[in-house]
Amino acid sequence: MRRWFVLTLVLLLTACGGGAATPVTPTQAPPTKVRVGLDWTPNTNHTGLYVAQDKGYYAQQGLEVEILGAQEGGTVEQLVAAGRLDFGISYQEGVTQARVEGVPIVSIAAIIQHNTSGFASRVEEGITSPRDFIGKKYGAFGSPIEEAVIRGLLECAGVGDQFNQVKFVDIGSSDFFVATERDEVDFVWIFKGWTGIEAEVRGVPLNIVMMNDVQCIPDYYTPVLITSEKLIAEQPDLVRRFLAATSAGYRFAIEQPAEAAAILLKAAPELDAELVRRSQQYLAGQYQAEAPRWGEQKLEVWRAYAQWMADRNLIARMIEPEKAFTNAFLP
C-alpha cells in the first residue's frame, strides 16, 4: 500500500510539472586537498609521489595532492609541524633533531630502505677507503654531522688521531663536478643514486666509499615521509589514504622503473632524461630492498642511529625512538 501511494504521488507531481521528472544525480564529496613539501628539487627519491598523482591513485583515495618544492618560512619539518604542509620529505637525522627540539613530527614511511650515500672522489685521487681521507680536502656543506661522520670513519679505520689532517672546505650547495674539476676539493658526500649515476652519464669515473660498506656508522633512513602528530591524532584516515596511494606509486616505480621515469620527466622536464632513467633503474632495487613492504621501518634502526648521535653530542638528549616513527598507516 505504501509503495502504491509513493508511486501515485510521483506521477501526480510529474504531471503537474508539465513534463518528465528531472533525474537527481547523487552528490559526491569534493576531494580533500593535501599539500606535500619536497626536501629539494624533484628527483627520483620523489618518483612515487608523481606516479600516484599521474596514475590517479590519489584521486581514487579522494585526495587532491599538490606537490611543492622548497618553501619560504621554515624547514619542511617546521612547516609540517605547523600545519602549513600536511606531509613532507625529510630524513632520519632531521626527524631526530626536530624531536629533540620538541617539533612534533613523525616518520610514516621510509622512502629508501638503506642509506645509499657515500664519499665520492674522482678516480685519480686514489681515495678508496677512509684512510685515504688523510691529507685531502673535503667539500663540506655545513652540517655538524659531517665532522662526526668523518671522524667516526677514521676512528674505525684506526687513524682517528689524524682527523685534523682532513681539510674541510665549505662549498655549500656547489656542484660536485665543478668543485672537484677545479681542484677546490678532493672528495664530497653524495648519494650514489643521483650524483653517482650522474657521473656515469657524464663519463666521469668515481671511487665511492659507501657508508654501509664501511659499517662504522649505523644505517639510517634517508629520505623518509613525515607528517605531524596533530594530523595523525585528528585525521588518521587521511594519513592512511595518502599512504595507500603513495605506496602504490612507489610499488609502480619498483616494478616499472622505465615508465616511472617517464612520469617524473613529464612532471619535471628540466631534469636530464638519461640521468633520471638510470637513477630510476638503480632505485627500483633500493626503495624496498629486502623489506616485507615499501616504507617499513625498524625500531632498532631508529634507536641505534639516535644513540650514535647522542653519544657524539649531535643531539642534546636521547629521543624516544618508538615515538619518532610509525608503520601503522602502511597498507
Coordinates of N, CA and C in Angstrom, one line a residue, residues 69-270:
G69 N 57.8 22.4 -4.0 CA 59.3 22.4 -3.8 C 59.6 23.2 -2.5
A70 N 60.8 23.5 -2.2 CA 61.2 24.2 -1.0 C 60.4 25.5 -0.8
Q71 N 59.9 25.6 0.5 CA 59.0 26.7 0.8 C 59.8 27.7 1.7
E72 N 59.3 29.0 1.6 CA 59.9 30.0 2.5 C 59.2 29.9 3.9
G73 N 59.9 30.4 4.8 CA 59.3 30.5 6.2 C 59.6 29.3 7.1
G74 N 60.6 28.5 6.7 CA 61.0 27.4 7.6 C 61.4 26.1 6.8
T75 N 61.9 25.2 7.6 CA 62.2 23.9 7.0 C 61.0 23.1 6.8
V76 N 61.1 22.0 6.0 CA 60.0 21.1 5.8 C 59.5 20.6 7.1
E77 N 60.4 20.2 8.0 CA 60.0 19.7 9.3 C 59.1 20.7 10.1
Q78 N 59.5 22.0 10.1 CA 58.8 23.0 10.8 C 57.5 23.3 10.2
L79 N 57.4 23.3 8.8 CA 56.2 23.6 8.1 C 55.1 22.5 8.3
V80 N 55.6 21.3 8.4 CA 54.7 20.1 8.6 C 54.2 20.2 10.0
A81 N 55.0 20.5 11.0 CA 54.6 20.6 12.4 C 53.6 21.7 12.6
A82 N 53.8 22.8 11.8 CA 52.9 23.9 12.0 C 51.6 23.8 11.2
G83 N 51.5 22.7 10.4 CA 50.2 22.5 9.6 C 50.2 23.2 8.3
R84 N 51.3 23.9 7.9 CA 51.3 24.6 6.6 C 51.5 23.6 5.5
L85 N 52.1 22.4 5.8 CA 52.2 21.3 4.9 C 51.6 20.1 5.6
D86 N 50.9 19.2 4.9 CA 50.3 18.1 5.5 C 51.3 16.9 5.6
F87 N 52.2 16.8 4.6 CA 53.2 15.8 4.6 C 54.5 16.4 4.0
G88 N 55.6 15.8 4.2 CA 56.8 16.3 3.7 C 57.9 15.2 3.6
I89 N 59.0 15.5 2.9 CA 60.1 14.6 2.7 C 61.2 15.1 3.6
S90 N 61.7 14.3 4.5 CA 62.7 14.6 5.4 C 63.7 13.4 5.4
Y91 N 64.4 13.3 6.5 CA 65.4 12.2 6.7 C 65.6 11.9 8.2
Q92 N 66.1 10.7 8.5 CA 66.1 10.3 9.9 C 66.8 11.3 10.8
E93 N 67.9 11.8 10.3 CA 68.7 12.7 11.1 C 67.8 14.0 11.4
G94 N 67.2 14.5 10.4 CA 66.3 15.7 10.6 C 65.2 15.5 11.5
V95 N 64.5 14.3 11.4 CA 63.4 14.0 12.3 C 63.9 13.9 13.8
T96 N 65.0 13.2 13.9 CA 65.6 13.0 15.3 C 65.9 14.4 15.9
Q97 N 66.6 15.2 15.2 CA 66.9 16.6 15.7 C 65.7 17.4 16.0
A98 N 64.7 17.3 15.1 CA 63.4 18.0 15.4 C 62.7 17.6 16.6
R99 N 62.7 16.3 16.9 CA 62.0 15.8 18.1 C 62.8 16.1 19.3
V100 N 64.1 16.2 19.3 CA 64.8 16.7 20.4 C 64.4 18.1 20.8
E101 N 64.2 18.9 19.7 CA 63.8 20.3 19.9 C 62.3 20.5 20.2
G102 N 61.6 19.4 20.3 CA 60.1 19.5 20.6 C 59.3 19.7 19.4
V103 N 59.8 19.5 18.2 CA 59.0 19.7 17.0 C 58.2 18.4 16.8
P104 N 56.9 18.4 16.8 CA 56.1 17.1 16.9 C 55.8 16.5 15.5
I105 N 56.9 16.0 14.9 CA 56.7 15.3 13.6 C 57.0 13.8 13.7
V106 N 56.5 13.0 12.8 CA 56.6 11.6 12.9 C 56.9 11.1 11.5
S107 N 57.9 10.1 11.4 CA 58.1 9.5 10.1 C 57.1 8.4 9.9
I108 N 56.4 8.4 8.7 CA 55.4 7.4 8.5 C 55.8 6.4 7.4
A109 N 56.9 6.6 6.7 CA 57.4 5.7 5.7 C 58.8 6.0 5.4
A110 N 59.6 4.9 5.2 CA 61.0 5.0 4.7 C 60.9 5.0 3.2
I111 N 61.3 6.0 2.5 CA 61.3 6.0 1.1 C 62.3 5.1 0.5
I112 N 63.5 5.0 1.1 CA 64.5 4.1 0.7 C 64.9 3.3 1.9
Q113 N 65.1 2.0 1.8 CA 65.3 1.1 3.0 C 66.7 1.3 3.7
H114 N 67.7 1.7 2.9 CA 69.0 1.8 3.5 C 69.7 3.1 3.0
N115 N 70.7 3.5 3.8 CA 71.5 4.7 3.4 C 72.3 4.4 2.2
T116 N 72.0 5.1 1.1 CA 72.7 4.9 -0.2 C 73.7 6.0 -0.4
S117 N 74.2 6.7 0.6 CA 75.2 7.8 0.5 C 76.6 7.2 0.7
G118 N 77.6 8.0 0.2 CA 79.0 7.7 0.4 C 79.9 8.9 0.0
F119 N 81.2 8.7 0.2 CA 82.1 9.8 0.0 C 82.8 9.6 -1.4
A120 N 82.5 10.5 -2.3 CA 82.9 10.3 -3.7 C 84.1 11.1 -4.1
S121 N 84.9 10.6 -4.9 CA 86.1 11.3 -5.4 C 86.4 10.9 -6.8
R122 N 87.0 11.7 -7.6 CA 87.5 11.3 -8.9 C 88.6 10.2 -8.8
V123 N 88.6 9.2 -9.7 CA 89.4 8.1 -9.5 C 90.9 8.5 -9.4
E124 N 91.3 9.5 -10.0 CA 92.7 9.9 -10.0 C 93.2 10.4 -8.5
E125 N 92.2 10.6 -7.6 CA 92.6 11.0 -6.3 C 93.1 9.8 -5.5
G126 N 92.7 8.6 -5.9 CA 93.1 7.4 -5.2 C 92.5 7.2 -3.8
I127 N 91.3 7.7 -3.6 CA 90.6 7.6 -2.3 C 89.7 6.4 -2.4
T128 N 90.1 5.3 -1.8 CA 89.3 4.1 -1.8 C 88.9 3.6 -0.4
S129 N 89.3 4.2 0.6 CA 88.9 3.9 2.0 C 89.1 5.1 2.9
P130 N 88.5 5.1 4.1 CA 88.6 6.3 5.0 C 90.0 6.7 5.3
R131 N 91.0 5.7 5.3 CA 92.4 6.0 5.5 C 92.9 7.1 4.5
D132 N 92.3 7.0 3.3 CA 92.8 7.9 2.2 C 92.3 9.3 2.3
F133 N 91.4 9.5 3.3 CA 90.9 10.9 3.5 C 92.0 11.8 4.1
I134 N 93.0 11.2 4.7 CA 94.1 11.9 5.4 C 94.8 12.7 4.3
G135 N 95.0 14.0 4.6 CA 95.7 14.9 3.8 C 94.9 15.4 2.6
K136 N 93.6 15.1 2.6 CA 92.7 15.5 1.4 C 91.8 16.6 1.9
K137 N 91.2 17.3 0.8 CA 90.3 18.4 1.1 C 88.9 17.9 0.9
Y138 N 88.1 18.0 2.0 CA 86.7 17.6 1.9 C 85.8 18.7 1.6
G139 N 84.8 18.6 0.7 CA 83.9 19.6 0.3 C 82.7 19.5 1.3
A140 N 82.6 20.4 2.3 CA 81.6 20.4 3.3 C 80.4 21.3 2.9
F141 N 79.2 20.8 3.3 CA 78.0 21.6 3.0 C 77.5 22.3 4.3
G142 N 78.2 22.2 5.4 CA 77.8 23.0 6.6 C 77.0 22.3 7.7
S143 N 77.0 21.0 7.7 CA 76.2 20.3 8.8 C 77.2 19.8 9.8
P144 N 76.9 20.0 11.1 CA 77.8 19.5 12.2 C 78.0 17.9 12.1
I145 N 77.0 17.2 11.5 CA 77.2 15.8 11.4 C 78.3 15.3 10.5
E146 N 78.8 16.2 9.6 CA 79.8 15.8 8.7 C 81.1 15.5 9.5
E147 N 81.5 16.4 10.4 CA 82.7 16.2 11.2 C 82.6 14.9 12.0
A148 N 81.4 14.6 12.6 CA 81.2 13.4 13.4 C 81.4 12.1 12.5
V149 N 80.8 12.2 11.3 CA 80.8 11.0 10.5 C 82.3 10.7 10.0
I150 N 83.0 11.8 9.5 CA 84.3 11.6 9.0 C 85.2 11.1 10.2
R151 N 85.1 11.8 11.3 CA 85.9 11.4 12.5 C 85.6 9.9 12.8
G152 N 84.3 9.5 12.8 CA 83.9 8.1 13.1 C 84.5 7.1 12.1
L153 N 84.5 7.5 10.8 CA 85.1 6.6 9.8 C 86.6 6.4 10.0
L154 N 87.3 7.5 10.4 CA 88.7 7.5 10.6 C 89.0 6.6 11.8
E155 N 88.2 6.8 12.9 CA 88.5 6.0 14.1 C 88.3 4.5 13.8
C156 N 87.3 4.2 13.0 CA 87.0 2.8 12.7 C 88.2 2.3 11.8
A157 N 88.8 3.1 11.0 CA 90.0 2.7 10.2 C 91.3 2.7 11.0
G158 N 91.2 3.1 12.3 CA 92.4 3.1 13.1 C 93.3 4.3 12.9
V159 N 92.7 5.4 12.3 CA 93.5 6.6 12.1 C 92.8 7.8 12.7
G160 N 92.0 7.6 13.7 CA 91.2 8.7 14.2 C 92.1 9.9 14.7
D161 N 93.3 9.6 15.2 CA 94.2 10.6 15.7 C 94.7 11.6 14.6
Q162 N 94.4 11.2 13.3 CA 94.9 12.1 12.2 C 93.7 12.9 11.6
F163 N 92.6 13.0 12.3 CA 91.4 13.7 11.8 C 91.8 15.1 11.4
N164 N 92.6 15.8 12.1 CA 93.0 17.2 11.8 C 93.7 17.4 10.5
Q165 N 94.1 16.2 9.9 CA 94.8 16.3 8.6 C 93.8 16.3 7.4
V166 N 92.5 16.2 7.8 CA 91.5 16.3 6.7 C 91.1 17.8 6.7
K167 N 91.2 18.5 5.6 CA 90.9 19.9 5.5 C 89.4 20.0 5.0
F168 N 88.6 20.7 5.8 CA 87.2 21.0 5.5 C 87.1 22.3 4.7
V169 N 86.6 22.2 3.5 CA 86.4 23.4 2.6 C 84.9 23.6 2.4
D170 N 84.3 24.7 2.8 CA 82.9 24.9 2.7 C 82.5 25.2 1.2
I171 N 81.7 24.3 0.7 CA 81.3 24.5 -0.7 C 79.8 24.7 -0.8
G172 N 79.1 24.7 0.3 CA 77.7 24.9 0.3 C 76.9 24.0 -0.6
S173 N 76.2 24.5 -1.5 CA 75.4 23.6 -2.4 C 76.1 23.6 -3.8
S174 N 77.4 23.9 -3.9 CA 78.1 23.8 -5.1 C 78.1 22.5 -5.8
D175 N 78.1 22.5 -7.1 CA 78.1 21.2 -7.9 C 79.4 20.4 -7.6
F176 N 79.2 19.1 -7.4 CA 80.3 18.2 -7.1 C 81.3 18.2 -8.3
F177 N 80.8 18.2 -9.5 CA 81.7 18.1 -10.6 C 82.5 19.3 -10.9
V178 N 81.9 20.5 -10.6 CA 82.6 21.7 -10.8 C 83.7 21.9 -9.7
A179 N 83.3 21.6 -8.4 CA 84.2 21.7 -7.3 C 85.4 20.8 -7.4
T180 N 85.2 19.6 -7.9 CA 86.3 18.6 -8.0 C 87.1 18.9 -9.2
E181 N 86.5 19.4 -10.3 CA 87.3 19.6 -11.5 C 88.2 20.8 -11.3
R182 N 87.8 21.8 -10.5 CA 88.6 23.0 -10.3 C 89.6 22.7 -9.2
D183 N 89.6 21.5 -8.6 CA 90.5 21.1 -7.5 C 90.3 21.9 -6.3
E184 N 89.1 22.4 -6.1 CA 88.7 23.1 -4.9 C 88.7 22.1 -3.7
V185 N 88.2 20.9 -4.0 CA 88.1 19.8 -3.0 C 88.5 18.5 -3.7
D186 N 88.7 17.5 -2.9 CA 89.1 16.2 -3.4 C 88.0 15.1 -3.3
F187 N 87.2 15.3 -2.2 CA 86.0 14.3 -2.1 C 84.9 15.0 -1.4
V188 N 83.6 14.5 -1.7 CA 82.4 15.1 -1.3 C 81.4 14.0 -0.9
W189 N 80.5 14.2 0.1 CA 79.5 13.3 0.5 C 78.3 13.4 -0.5
I190 N 78.0 12.3 -1.2 CA 77.0 12.3 -2.2 C 76.0 11.1 -2.0
F191 N 74.9 11.1 -2.8 CA 74.0 10.0 -2.9 C 74.4 9.3 -4.2
K192 N 74.7 8.0 -4.0 CA 75.0 7.2 -5.2 C 73.9 7.2 -6.3
G193 N 72.7 7.1 -5.8 CA 71.6 7.0 -6.7 C 71.3 8.3 -7.6
W194 N 72.0 9.4 -7.3 CA 71.8 10.6 -8.1 C 73.2 11.1 -8.6
T195 N 74.0 11.6 -7.8 CA 75.3 12.1 -8.2 C 76.2 11.0 -8.8
G196 N 76.1 9.9 -8.1 CA 76.9 8.7 -8.6 C 76.5 8.3 -10.0
I197 N 75.2 8.3 -10.2 CA 74.6 7.9 -11.5 C 75.0 9.0 -12.5
E198 N 74.9 10.3 -12.1 CA 75.2 11.4 -13.0 C 76.7 11.3 -13.5
A199 N 77.6 10.8 -12.6 CA 79.0 10.6 -13.0 C 79.1 9.6 -14.1
E200 N 78.3 8.5 -14.0 CA 78.3 7.5 -15.1 C 77.8 8.1 -16.4
V201 N 76.7 8.9 -16.3 CA 76.2 9.6 -17.5 C 77.2 10.5 -18.1
R202 N 77.9 11.2 -17.3 CA 79.0 12.2 -17.8 C 80.3 11.5 -18.2
G203 N 80.4 10.2 -17.9 CA 81.6 9.5 -18.2 C 82.8 9.9 -17.3
V204 N 82.5 10.3 -16.0 CA 83.5 10.6 -15.0 C 83.7 9.5 -14.1
P205 N 84.8 8.7 -14.1 CA 85.0 7.6 -13.2 C 85.1 8.1 -11.8
L206 N 84.4 7.5 -10.9 CA 84.5 7.8 -9.4 C 84.9 6.6 -8.6
N207 N 85.5 6.9 -7.5 CA 85.5 6.0 -6.3 C 84.6 6.5 -5.3
I208 N 83.7 5.6 -4.8 CA 82.8 6.0 -3.7 C 83.0 5.1 -2.5
V209 N 83.3 5.7 -1.4 CA 83.4 5.0 -0.1 C 82.0 5.0 0.5
M210 N 81.3 3.9 0.3 CA 79.9 3.8 0.7 C 79.8 3.7 2.2
M211 N 78.9 4.4 2.8 CA 78.8 4.4 4.3 C 78.5 3.0 4.8
N212 N 77.6 2.3 4.2 CA 77.2 1.0 4.6 C 78.2 -0.1 4.3
D213 N 79.1 0.2 3.4 CA 80.1 -0.8 3.1 C 81.2 -0.8 4.2
V214 N 81.4 0.4 4.7 CA 82.4 0.5 5.8 C 81.8 0.0 7.1
Q215 N 80.5 0.2 7.3 CA 79.8 -0.3 8.5 C 80.4 0.2 9.8
C216 N 80.7 1.5 9.9 CA 81.2 2.1 11.1 C 80.1 3.0 11.7
I217 N 79.3 3.6 10.9 CA 78.2 4.4 11.3 C 76.9 3.6 11.1
P218 N 76.0 3.6 12.1 CA 74.7 2.9 12.0 C 74.0 3.3 10.7
D219 N 73.3 2.3 10.1 CA 72.5 2.5 9.0 C 71.3 3.4 9.4
Y220 N 70.8 4.2 8.5 CA 69.6 5.1 8.8 C 68.8 5.3 7.5
Y221 N 67.6 5.8 7.8 CA 66.7 6.0 6.7 C 66.8 7.4 6.1
T222 N 67.0 7.5 4.8 CA 67.2 8.8 4.2 C 66.8 8.6 2.7
P223 N 65.7 9.2 2.2 CA 64.8 10.1 2.9 C 63.6 9.3 3.5
V224 N 62.8 10.1 4.3 CA 61.6 9.5 4.9 C 60.4 10.4 4.6
L225 N 59.2 9.9 4.7 CA 58.0 10.7 4.6 C 57.5 11.0 5.9
I226 N 57.2 12.3 6.2 CA 56.8 12.7 7.5 C 55.4 13.4 7.5
T227 N 54.8 13.4 8.7 CA 53.6 14.2 9.0 C 53.6 14.6 10.4
S228 N 52.6 15.3 10.9 CA 52.6 15.8 12.2 C 51.8 14.9 13.2
E229 N 52.2 15.0 14.4 CA 51.4 14.2 15.4 C 50.0 14.7 15.4
K230 N 49.7 16.0 15.2 CA 48.4 16.5 15.2 C 47.5 15.9 14.1
L231 N 48.1 15.8 12.9 CA 47.3 15.2 11.8 C 47.0 13.7 12.1
I232 N 48.0 13.0 12.6 CA 47.8 11.6 13.0 C 46.7 11.4 14.0
A233 N 46.6 12.3 15.0 CA 45.6 12.2 16.0 C 44.2 12.6 15.5
E234 N 44.2 13.7 14.7 CA 42.9 14.2 14.3 C 42.3 13.7 13.0
Q235 N 43.2 13.3 12.1 CA 42.8 12.8 10.8 C 43.5 11.5 10.3
P236 N 43.4 10.5 11.2 CA 44.2 9.2 10.8 C 43.8 8.6 9.5
D237 N 42.5 8.8 9.1 CA 42.0 8.2 7.9 C 42.7 8.9 6.7
L238 N 42.9 10.2 6.8 CA 43.6 11.0 5.8 C 45.0 10.4 5.6
V239 N 45.7 10.2 6.7 CA 47.1 9.7 6.6 C 47.1 8.3 6.0
R240 N 46.1 7.5 6.3 CA 46.0 6.1 5.8 C 45.8 6.2 4.3
R241 N 44.8 7.0 3.8 CA 44.5 7.1 2.4 C 45.7 7.7 1.6
F242 N 46.4 8.7 2.2 CA 47.5 9.2 1.5 C 48.6 8.2 1.3
L243 N 48.9 7.4 2.4 CA 49.9 6.4 2.3 C 49.5 5.2 1.4
A244 N 48.2 4.9 1.3 CA 47.8 3.8 0.4 C 48.1 4.2 -1.0
A245 N 47.8 5.5 -1.4 CA 48.1 5.9 -2.8 C 49.6 6.0 -3.0
T246 N 50.3 6.6 -2.0 CA 51.8 6.8 -2.2 C 52.5 5.5 -2.3
S247 N 52.1 4.5 -1.5 CA 52.7 3.2 -1.5 C 52.5 2.6 -2.9
A248 N 51.3 2.7 -3.5 CA 51.0 2.2 -4.8 C 51.9 2.9 -5.8
G249 N 52.2 4.2 -5.6 CA 53.1 4.9 -6.5 C 54.5 4.4 -6.5
Y250 N 55.0 4.1 -5.3 CA 56.4 3.6 -5.2 C 56.4 2.1 -5.7
R251 N 55.4 1.3 -5.4 CA 55.4 -0.1 -5.9 C 55.4 -0.1 -7.5
F252 N 54.7 0.9 -8.1 CA 54.8 1.0 -9.5 C 56.2 1.3 -10.0
A253 N 56.8 2.3 -9.3 CA 58.2 2.7 -9.6 C 59.2 1.5 -9.5
I254 N 58.9 0.6 -8.5 CA 59.8 -0.6 -8.3 C 59.6 -1.5 -9.5
E255 N 58.3 -1.7 -9.9 CA 58.0 -2.8 -10.9 C 58.2 -2.3 -12.3
Q256 N 58.0 -1.0 -12.5 CA 58.1 -0.4 -13.9 C 58.9 0.9 -13.9
P257 N 60.2 0.8 -13.6 CA 61.1 1.9 -13.5 C 61.1 2.8 -14.8
A258 N 61.1 2.2 -15.9 CA 61.2 3.0 -17.2 C 59.9 3.9 -17.3
E259 N 58.7 3.4 -17.1 CA 57.5 4.2 -17.2 C 57.5 5.2 -16.0
A260 N 58.0 4.8 -14.8 CA 58.0 5.7 -13.7 C 58.9 6.9 -14.0
A261 N 60.1 6.6 -14.7 CA 61.0 7.7 -15.0 C 60.3 8.7 -16.0
A262 N 59.6 8.1 -17.0 CA 58.9 9.0 -17.9 C 57.9 9.9 -17.2
I263 N 57.2 9.4 -16.2 CA 56.2 10.2 -15.4 C 56.9 11.3 -14.7
L264 N 58.1 11.0 -14.1 CA 58.8 12.1 -13.4 C 59.3 13.1 -14.4
L265 N 59.8 12.7 -15.5 CA 60.2 13.6 -16.5 C 59.1 14.5 -17.1
K266 N 57.9 14.0 -17.1 CA 56.8 14.8 -17.6 C 56.5 15.9 -16.5
A267 N 56.6 15.5 -15.3 CA 56.4 16.5 -14.2 C 57.5 17.5 -14.0
A268 N 58.8 17.0 -14.3 CA 59.9 17.9 -14.2 C 60.8 17.8 -15.4
P269 N 60.4 18.4 -16.5 CA 61.1 18.2 -17.8 C 62.5 18.8 -17.8
E270 N 62.8 19.6 -16.8 CA 64.1 20.2 -16.8 C 65.2 19.3 -16.4

